[in-house]
Amino acid sequence: MAVNTELEKQLKELKRLKKQKLRNNEYYEMQSVFDELYAKSKENKVFNNLMELISCENNILLAYRNIKNNKGSSTKGTDESDITHYADWNSDEFIAYFQNKLQNYHPKSVRRVEIPKPDGRMRPLGIPCMDDRIIQQCILQVLEPICEAKFHYHSYGFRPNRTASHAIARVKFLMNKSSFHYVVNIDMKGFFDNVNHSKLIKQLWTLGIKDKNLLCVIGKILKSKIQGEGIPEKGTPQGGIISPLLSNIVLNELDWWLSNQWETKTINYEYSNNRGNKQKALKSCNLKEFFFVRYADDFKILCKDYKTAQKIFAATRL
């Protein structure tokens, strides 16, 4: 009963946040823009001039509204400023300030803090200054619909309209309804702190994000100096607004590689009963039947027998 109550609370909060985000997008007349970006990305269009959209007036004001509503808006960065720093600014002054910063962007240093994990270890977080959080939010709002069009359906972490409860429901369905009782559990140790910057930029390019000015700005965000540690050579520090999206971009290739081994494997013949007959055809080729569920850097790969689980585990480690 307690589990169901908690799930209901999560779903109610998700609906509330979804409605609030949609209201904000529509108030600043950006929802139709984001919908168009999503549709173009679905058609594999290339995006060469995203900085113009990122730095437009309505996108900047929307970023401020979203940051202001965030619980972390009172958290200070290395410059000791929080969201109240802009309380007395008028809209024109605020917009001009961030448009100017985006033209020649240089992020401030990131404050390093550590919070305890459930197992007693410490999780390092990087807290950007408020200026940089607003700029990251501007970028996130434009990149998210483009990337969402390319992300796998069964990736659930740090994505709009998805929670851990959806990932749990998918696992339960596979176990209880489809008899996938052997699970390969993959937890990428230190994933966020070991992301290769060059590979990430190439993956953004592969997704159709080919605005070189934007990629330069993202590169500077990745290289933001961490207070007391210096300039990082790798990683996307947890705590940055754009870091969760970047981490999903890094793992998107693995998602689709796993999926294309069975779930979305293409075949030459189109069956009238596509689902049932396609699976029969795949099984006749001795392919291994499995499905995956990912939440951030935690994977669950569900198989029907122990031998398949062993093989998938070995293949995924490579």
mmCIF file of C-alpha atoms in Angstrom:
data_model
loop_
_atom_site.group_PDB
_atom_site.id
_atom_site.type_symbol
_atom_site.label_atom_id
_atom_site.label_comp_id
_atom_site.label_asym_id
_atom_site.label_seq_id
_atom_site.Cartn_x
_atom_site.Cartn_y
_atom_site.Cartn_z
ATOM 1 C CA MET A 1 0.000 0.000 0.000
ATOM 2 C CA ALA A 2 2.849 2.384 0.885
ATOM 3 C CA VAL A 3 4.499 1.738 -2.500
ATOM 4 C CA ASN A 4 1.286 2.545 -4.358
ATOM 5 C CA THR A 5 0.840 5.727 -2.309
ATOM 6 C CA GLU A 6 4.382 6.861 -3.121
ATOM 7 C CA LEU A 7 3.861 6.076 -6.809
ATOM 8 C CA GLU A 8 0.654 8.117 -6.838
ATOM 9 C CA LYS A 9 2.524 11.053 -5.269
ATOM 10 C CA GLN A 10 5.259 10.834 -7.915
ATOM 11 C CA LEU A 11 2.736 10.744 -10.747
ATOM 12 C CA LYS A 12 0.817 13.713 -9.331
ATOM 13 C CA GLU A 13 4.034 15.718 -9.014
ATOM 14 C CA LEU A 14 5.021 14.739 -12.567
ATOM 15 C CA LYS A 15 1.658 15.938 -13.908
ATOM 16 C CA ARG A 16 1.988 19.205 -11.986
ATOM 17 C CA LEU A 17 5.493 19.861 -13.330
ATOM 18 C CA LYS A 18 4.405 18.931 -16.855
ATOM 19 C CA LYS A 19 1.498 21.392 -16.735
ATOM 20 C CA GLN A 20 3.688 24.140 -15.286
ATOM 21 C CA LYS A 21 6.384 23.620 -17.921
ATOM 22 C CA LEU A 22 3.802 23.631 -20.711
ATOM 23 C CA ARG A 23 2.204 26.818 -19.348
ATOM 24 C CA ASN A 24 5.616 28.513 -19.223
ATOM 25 C CA ASN A 25 6.463 27.418 -22.773
ATOM 26 C CA GLU A 26 3.135 28.647 -24.106
ATOM 27 C CA TYR A 27 3.299 31.925 -22.162
ATOM 28 C CA TYR A 28 6.580 32.782 -23.887
ATOM 29 C CA GLU A 29 5.335 31.373 -27.223
ATOM 30 C CA MET A 30 8.097 28.750 -27.371
ATOM 31 C CA GLN A 31 6.116 25.498 -27.355
ATOM 32 C CA SER A 32 5.431 25.595 -31.104
ATOM 33 C CA VAL A 33 9.148 26.274 -31.684
ATOM 34 C CA PHE A 34 10.143 23.255 -29.601
ATOM 35 C CA ASP A 35 7.552 21.084 -31.359
ATOM 36 C CA GLU A 36 9.017 22.105 -34.707
ATOM 37 C CA LEU A 37 12.546 21.251 -33.547
ATOM 38 C CA TYR A 38 11.322 17.807 -32.467
ATOM 39 C CA ALA A 39 9.594 17.190 -35.807
ATOM 40 C CA LYS A 40 12.662 18.258 -37.801
ATOM 41 C CA SER A 41 14.906 16.033 -35.695
ATOM 42 C CA LYS A 42 12.571 13.089 -36.341
ATOM 43 C CA GLU A 43 13.150 13.734 -40.045
ATOM 44 C CA ASN A 44 16.930 13.744 -39.467
ATOM 45 C CA LYS A 45 17.287 17.403 -40.375
ATOM 46 C CA VAL A 46 20.544 19.241 -39.636
ATOM 47 C CA PHE A 47 20.620 22.218 -37.244
ATOM 48 C CA ASN A 48 23.236 24.835 -38.177
ATOM 49 C CA ASN A 49 21.978 28.002 -36.503
ATOM 50 C CA LEU A 50 20.717 27.121 -33.036
ATOM 51 C CA MET A 51 22.529 29.939 -31.226
ATOM 52 C CA GLU A 52 20.126 32.451 -32.731
ATOM 53 C CA LEU A 53 17.220 30.590 -31.155
ATOM 54 C CA ILE A 54 19.055 30.012 -27.852
ATOM 55 C CA SER A 55 19.756 33.726 -27.483
ATOM 56 C CA CYS A 56 16.303 34.968 -28.526
ATOM 57 C CA GLU A 57 14.370 37.100 -26.039
ATOM 58 C CA ASN A 58 11.601 34.625 -25.237
ATOM 59 C CA ASN A 59 13.981 31.703 -24.707
ATOM 60 C CA ILE A 60 16.058 33.729 -22.229
ATOM 61 C CA LEU A 61 12.968 34.857 -20.313
ATOM 62 C CA LEU A 62 11.649 31.287 -20.294
ATOM 63 C CA ALA A 63 14.983 30.069 -18.893
ATOM 64 C CA TYR A 64 14.736 32.603 -16.077
ATOM 65 C CA ARG A 65 11.163 31.506 -15.276
ATOM 66 C CA ASN A 66 12.161 27.823 -15.196
ATOM 67 C CA ILE A 67 15.233 28.496 -13.036
ATOM 68 C CA LYS A 68 13.247 30.705 -10.663
ATOM 69 C CA ASN A 69 10.749 27.897 -10.071
ATOM 70 C CA ASN A 70 13.558 25.426 -9.386
ATOM 71 C CA LYS A 71 14.291 24.453 -5.781
ATOM 72 C CA GLY A 72 17.994 25.112 -6.362
ATOM 73 C CA SER A 73 17.479 28.757 -7.324
ATOM 74 C CA SER A 74 18.585 29.853 -3.846
ATOM 75 C CA THR A 75 21.834 27.840 -4.031
ATOM 76 C CA LYS A 76 24.829 30.112 -4.540
ATOM 77 C CA GLY A 77 27.798 29.513 -6.827
ATOM 78 C CA THR A 78 31.383 30.707 -6.442
ATOM 79 C CA ASP A 79 30.288 34.315 -7.057
ATOM 80 C CA GLU A 80 27.905 34.133 -4.051
ATOM 81 C CA SER A 81 24.882 35.103 -6.175
ATOM 82 C CA ASP A 82 21.504 33.376 -6.352
ATOM 83 C CA ILE A 83 18.327 34.070 -8.350
ATOM 84 C CA THR A 84 17.553 37.181 -6.253
ATOM 85 C CA HIS A 85 20.555 38.852 -7.922
ATOM 86 C CA TYR A 86 18.290 39.711 -10.890
ATOM 87 C CA ALA A 87 15.233 40.754 -8.862
ATOM 88 C CA ASP A 88 15.539 44.469 -9.663
ATOM 89 C CA TRP A 89 16.516 44.091 -13.326
ATOM 90 C CA ASN A 90 14.027 44.987 -16.036
ATOM 91 C CA SER A 91 13.408 42.593 -18.935
ATOM 92 C CA ASP A 92 15.396 44.558 -21.521
ATOM 93 C CA GLU A 93 18.424 44.798 -19.242
ATOM 94 C CA PHE A 94 18.242 41.085 -18.413
ATOM 95 C CA ILE A 95 17.917 39.999 -22.061
ATOM 96 C CA ALA A 96 20.734 42.266 -23.264
ATOM 97 C CA TYR A 97 23.040 40.993 -20.509
ATOM 98 C CA PHE A 98 22.647 37.319 -21.464
ATOM 99 C CA GLN A 99 22.682 37.929 -25.206
ATOM 100 C CA ASN A 100 26.002 39.704 -24.742
ATOM 101 C CA LYS A 101 27.381 36.850 -22.604
ATOM 102 C CA LEU A 102 26.376 34.280 -25.226
ATOM 103 C CA GLN A 103 28.242 36.167 -27.957
ATOM 104 C CA ASN A 104 31.562 35.669 -26.195
ATOM 105 C CA TYR A 105 30.866 33.107 -23.506
ATOM 106 C CA HIS A 106 33.321 32.407 -20.694
ATOM 107 C CA PRO A 107 31.853 30.404 -17.797
ATOM 108 C CA LYS A 108 32.749 31.192 -14.209
ATOM 109 C CA SER A 109 34.277 28.567 -11.934
ATOM 110 C CA VAL A 110 32.114 25.769 -10.554
ATOM 111 C CA ARG A 111 31.676 25.255 -6.797
ATOM 112 C CA ARG A 112 32.473 21.702 -5.691
ATOM 113 C CA VAL A 113 30.322 20.168 -2.959
ATOM 114 C CA GLU A 114 29.869 16.584 -1.806
ATOM 115 C CA ILE A 115 26.673 14.910 -0.629
ATOM 116 C CA PRO A 116 26.419 11.485 1.035
ATOM 117 C CA LYS A 117 25.228 8.444 -0.897
ATOM 118 C CA PRO A 118 22.978 5.792 0.707
ATOM 119 C CA ASP A 119 26.007 3.446 0.945
ATOM 120 C CA GLY A 120 28.020 5.984 2.950
ATOM 121 C CA ARG A 121 30.245 7.178 0.116
ATOM 122 C CA MET A 122 30.232 10.780 -1.080
ATOM 123 C CA ARG A 123 28.848 12.015 -4.407
ATOM 124 C CA PRO A 124 30.683 15.044 -5.871
ATOM 125 C CA LEU A 125 28.484 17.789 -7.289
ATOM 126 C CA GLY A 126 29.451 20.813 -9.351
ATOM 127 C CA ILE A 127 27.362 23.937 -8.694
ATOM 128 C CA PRO A 128 27.676 26.524 -11.523
ATOM 129 C CA CYS A 129 27.130 30.235 -10.874
ATOM 130 C CA MET A 130 23.634 31.583 -11.524
ATOM 131 C CA ASP A 131 24.658 33.273 -14.798
ATOM 132 C CA ASP A 132 25.927 29.942 -16.112
ATOM 133 C CA ARG A 133 22.855 28.056 -14.893
ATOM 134 C CA ILE A 134 20.588 30.390 -16.854
ATOM 135 C CA ILE A 135 22.741 29.995 -19.972
ATOM 136 C CA GLN A 136 22.719 26.199 -19.568
ATOM 137 C CA GLN A 137 18.928 26.336 -19.212
ATOM 138 C CA CYS A 138 18.694 28.365 -22.446
ATOM 139 C CA ILE A 139 20.728 25.681 -24.222
ATOM 140 C CA LEU A 140 18.821 22.802 -22.608
ATOM 141 C CA GLN A 141 15.430 24.149 -23.724
ATOM 142 C CA VAL A 142 16.520 24.126 -27.373
ATOM 143 C CA LEU A 143 18.577 20.920 -27.384
ATOM 144 C CA GLU A 144 16.097 18.789 -25.442
ATOM 145 C CA PRO A 145 13.397 18.438 -28.150
ATOM 146 C CA ILE A 146 16.073 17.700 -30.768
ATOM 147 C CA CYS A 147 17.628 14.977 -28.652
ATOM 148 C CA GLU A 148 14.315 13.572 -27.410
ATOM 149 C CA ALA A 149 13.444 12.722 -31.001
ATOM 150 C CA LYS A 150 16.556 10.527 -31.184
ATOM 151 C CA PHE A 151 16.569 8.938 -27.728
ATOM 152 C CA HIS A 152 15.421 5.352 -27.165
ATOM 153 C CA TYR A 153 11.958 4.824 -25.702
ATOM 154 C CA HIS A 154 13.244 2.678 -22.821
ATOM 155 C CA SER A 155 15.675 5.228 -21.453
ATOM 156 C CA TYR A 156 13.939 6.802 -18.464
ATOM 157 C CA GLY A 157 16.426 8.925 -16.511
ATOM 158 C CA PHE A 158 16.486 12.740 -16.662
ATOM 159 C CA ARG A 159 13.889 12.956 -19.406
ATOM 160 C CA PRO A 160 10.627 14.915 -19.578
ATOM 161 C CA ASN A 161 7.462 13.072 -18.530
ATOM 162 C CA ARG A 162 9.446 10.084 -17.210
ATOM 163 C CA THR A 163 10.363 8.951 -13.711
ATOM 164 C CA ALA A 164 11.996 5.990 -12.014
ATOM 165 C CA SER A 165 8.475 4.609 -11.553
ATOM 166 C CA HIS A 166 8.122 4.192 -15.329
ATOM 167 C CA ALA A 167 11.399 2.240 -15.460
ATOM 168 C CA ILE A 168 10.239 -0.002 -12.597
ATOM 169 C CA ALA A 169 6.903 -0.604 -14.330
ATOM 170 C CA ARG A 170 8.693 -1.645 -17.535
ATOM 171 C CA VAL A 171 10.903 -4.117 -15.635
ATOM 172 C CA LYS A 172 7.900 -5.585 -13.839
ATOM 173 C CA PHE A 173 6.051 -6.000 -17.129
ATOM 174 C CA LEU A 174 8.964 -7.879 -18.710
ATOM 175 C CA MET A 175 9.365 -10.124 -15.672
ATOM 176 C CA ASN A 176 5.725 -10.856 -14.880
ATOM 177 C CA LYS A 177 4.083 -10.807 -18.314
ATOM 178 C CA SER A 178 6.874 -11.948 -20.616
ATOM 179 C CA SER A 179 8.912 -14.251 -18.329
ATOM 180 C CA PHE A 180 12.248 -12.438 -18.587
ATOM 181 C CA HIS A 181 13.608 -13.671 -15.257
ATOM 182 C CA TYR A 182 17.392 -13.369 -15.756
ATOM 183 C CA VAL A 183 18.746 -9.866 -15.247
ATOM 184 C CA VAL A 184 22.117 -8.401 -16.143
ATOM 185 C CA ASN A 185 22.661 -5.462 -13.799
ATOM 186 C CA ILE A 186 25.071 -2.807 -15.117
ATOM 187 C CA ASP A 187 26.075 0.200 -13.027
ATOM 188 C CA MET A 188 28.737 2.366 -14.672
ATOM 189 C CA LYS A 189 31.155 3.315 -11.934
ATOM 190 C CA GLY A 190 32.068 7.006 -12.017
ATOM 191 C CA PHE A 191 30.263 7.491 -15.325
ATOM 192 C CA PHE A 192 29.563 11.221 -15.001
ATOM 193 C CA ASP A 193 33.161 11.981 -14.056
ATOM 194 C CA ASN A 194 34.660 10.042 -16.974
ATOM 195 C CA VAL A 195 32.750 11.245 -20.050
ATOM 196 C CA ASN A 196 35.118 11.846 -22.985
ATOM 197 C CA HIS A 197 34.613 15.443 -24.131
ATOM 198 C CA SER A 198 35.738 14.936 -27.728
ATOM 199 C CA LYS A 199 33.488 11.907 -28.194
ATOM 200 C CA LEU A 200 30.532 13.804 -26.722
ATOM 201 C CA ILE A 201 30.970 16.665 -29.201
ATOM 202 C CA LYS A 202 31.114 14.129 -32.056
ATOM 203 C CA GLN A 203 27.919 12.499 -30.792
ATOM 204 C CA LEU A 204 26.161 15.887 -30.761
ATOM 205 C CA TRP A 205 27.299 16.366 -34.361
ATOM 206 C CA THR A 206 25.949 12.917 -35.289
ATOM 207 C CA LEU A 207 22.544 13.871 -33.838
ATOM 208 C CA GLY A 208 22.402 16.742 -36.335
ATOM 209 C CA ILE A 209 23.538 19.494 -33.959
ATOM 210 C CA LYS A 210 26.087 21.123 -36.278
ATOM 211 C CA ASP A 211 26.087 24.709 -35.034
ATOM 212 C CA LYS A 212 29.820 25.228 -34.421
ATOM 213 C CA ASN A 213 29.235 28.256 -32.192
ATOM 214 C CA LEU A 214 26.969 26.199 -29.943
ATOM 215 C CA LEU A 215 29.405 23.290 -29.849
ATOM 216 C CA CYS A 216 32.121 25.756 -28.835
ATOM 217 C CA VAL A 217 29.949 27.021 -25.957
ATOM 218 C CA ILE A 218 29.240 23.446 -24.806
ATOM 219 C CA GLY A 219 32.964 22.717 -24.974
ATOM 220 C CA LYS A 220 33.602 25.691 -22.666
ATOM 221 C CA ILE A 221 30.926 24.455 -20.252
ATOM 222 C CA LEU A 222 32.611 21.056 -20.120
ATOM 223 C CA LYS A 223 35.955 22.747 -19.427
ATOM 224 C CA SER A 224 34.609 25.048 -16.684
ATOM 225 C CA LYS A 225 37.177 25.397 -13.927
ATOM 226 C CA ILE A 226 36.233 23.491 -10.760
ATOM 227 C CA GLN A 227 37.046 25.390 -7.594
ATOM 228 C CA GLY A 228 40.006 23.799 -5.843
ATOM 229 C CA GLU A 229 40.594 21.239 -8.612
ATOM 230 C CA GLY A 230 41.319 23.131 -11.833
ATOM 231 C CA ILE A 231 40.129 22.549 -15.396
ATOM 232 C CA PRO A 232 38.683 19.040 -15.977
ATOM 233 C CA GLU A 233 39.953 16.925 -18.883
ATOM 234 C CA LYS A 234 36.869 14.703 -18.835
ATOM 235 C CA GLY A 235 33.435 14.356 -17.264
ATOM 236 C CA THR A 236 30.141 16.224 -17.002
ATOM 237 C CA PRO A 237 29.884 17.293 -13.342
ATOM 238 C CA GLN A 238 26.643 16.289 -11.629
ATOM 239 C CA GLY A 239 24.859 19.439 -10.558
ATOM 240 C CA GLY A 240 25.006 21.258 -13.892
ATOM 241 C CA ILE A 241 21.641 21.823 -15.550
ATOM 242 C CA ILE A 242 22.778 20.510 -18.916
ATOM 243 C CA SER A 243 24.811 17.550 -17.563
ATOM 244 C CA PRO A 244 21.934 15.012 -17.440
ATOM 245 C CA LEU A 245 21.063 15.673 -21.097
ATOM 246 C CA LEU A 246 24.710 15.336 -22.124
ATOM 247 C CA SER A 247 25.004 12.047 -20.236
ATOM 248 C CA ASN A 248 21.970 10.672 -22.075
ATOM 249 C CA ILE A 249 23.549 11.704 -25.378
ATOM 250 C CA VAL A 250 26.701 9.764 -24.474
ATOM 251 C CA LEU A 251 24.732 6.606 -23.633
ATOM 252 C CA ASN A 252 22.292 6.877 -26.535
ATOM 253 C CA GLU A 253 24.600 4.911 -28.841
ATOM 254 C CA LEU A 254 24.725 2.039 -26.346
ATOM 255 C CA ASP A 255 20.930 2.124 -26.008
ATOM 256 C CA TRP A 256 20.439 1.691 -29.732
ATOM 257 C CA TRP A 257 23.226 -0.874 -30.072
ATOM 258 C CA LEU A 258 21.522 -3.051 -27.463
ATOM 259 C CA SER A 259 18.086 -2.466 -28.967
ATOM 260 C CA ASN A 260 19.240 -3.335 -32.480
ATOM 261 C CA GLN A 261 20.464 -6.734 -31.323
ATOM 262 C CA TRP A 262 16.839 -7.806 -30.877
ATOM 263 C CA GLU A 263 14.048 -5.325 -30.076
ATOM 264 C CA THR A 264 14.491 -3.009 -33.084
ATOM 265 C CA LYS A 265 16.490 -5.373 -35.286
ATOM 266 C CA THR A 266 15.666 -4.604 -38.916
ATOM 267 C CA ILE A 267 14.637 -7.394 -41.286
ATOM 268 C CA ASN A 268 14.227 -7.348 -45.042
ATOM 269 C CA TYR A 269 10.687 -8.693 -45.148
ATOM 270 C CA GLU A 270 7.621 -6.784 -43.892
ATOM 271 C CA TYR A 271 5.217 -9.189 -42.191
ATOM 272 C CA SER A 272 1.490 -8.532 -42.030
ATOM 273 C CA ASN A 273 1.539 -9.428 -38.331
ATOM 274 C CA ASN A 274 4.762 -7.536 -37.787
ATOM 275 C CA ARG A 275 5.289 -8.224 -34.088
ATOM 276 C CA GLY A 276 4.545 -11.939 -33.874
ATOM 277 C CA ASN A 277 6.011 -13.091 -37.183
ATOM 278 C CA LYS A 278 9.020 -10.824 -36.895
ATOM 279 C CA GLN A 279 9.948 -12.412 -33.558
ATOM 280 C CA LYS A 280 9.621 -15.884 -35.077
ATOM 281 C CA ALA A 281 11.950 -14.841 -37.885
ATOM 282 C CA LEU A 282 14.486 -13.412 -35.446
ATOM 283 C CA LYS A 283 14.422 -16.557 -33.318
ATOM 284 C CA SER A 284 15.044 -18.707 -36.398
ATOM 285 C CA CYS A 285 18.304 -16.767 -36.904
ATOM 286 C CA ASN A 286 19.499 -17.802 -33.420
ATOM 287 C CA LEU A 287 19.550 -14.209 -32.193
ATOM 288 C CA LYS A 288 19.430 -13.738 -28.432
ATOM 289 C CA GLU A 289 16.111 -12.442 -27.137
ATOM 290 C CA PHE A 290 16.470 -9.685 -24.529
ATOM 291 C CA PHE A 291 15.248 -6.213 -23.610
ATOM 292 C CA PHE A 292 16.919 -3.402 -21.699
ATOM 293 C CA VAL A 293 15.737 -0.681 -19.345
ATOM 294 C CA ARG A 294 18.006 2.255 -18.503
ATOM 295 C CA TYR A 295 17.730 4.922 -15.848
ATOM 296 C CA ALA A 296 20.681 7.338 -16.127
ATOM 297 C CA ASP A 297 23.836 5.198 -15.772
ATOM 298 C CA ASP A 298 21.999 2.159 -14.361
ATOM 299 C CA PHE A 299 21.083 -0.587 -16.853
ATOM 300 C CA LYS A 300 18.898 -3.641 -16.485
ATOM 301 C CA ILE A 301 19.105 -6.163 -19.339
ATOM 302 C CA LEU A 302 16.415 -8.811 -19.050
ATOM 303 C CA CYS A 303 16.831 -12.256 -20.625
ATOM 304 C CA LYS A 304 14.924 -15.548 -20.617
ATOM 305 C CA ASP A 305 17.819 -17.847 -19.734
ATOM 306 C CA TYR A 306 21.137 -17.783 -17.905
ATOM 307 C CA LYS A 307 23.264 -18.552 -20.982
ATOM 308 C CA THR A 308 21.877 -15.554 -22.881
ATOM 309 C CA ALA A 309 22.455 -13.326 -19.842
ATOM 310 C CA GLN A 310 26.105 -14.408 -19.706
ATOM 311 C CA LYS A 311 26.643 -13.642 -23.394
ATOM 312 C CA ILE A 312 24.920 -10.251 -23.241
ATOM 313 C CA PHE A 313 26.937 -9.311 -20.165
ATOM 314 C CA ALA A 314 30.211 -10.175 -21.922
ATOM 315 C CA ALA A 315 29.203 -8.310 -25.104
ATOM 316 C CA THR A 316 28.125 -5.189 -23.201
ATOM 317 C CA ARG A 317 31.370 -5.003 -21.198
ATOM 318 C CA LEU A 318 33.322 -4.789 -24.454
#
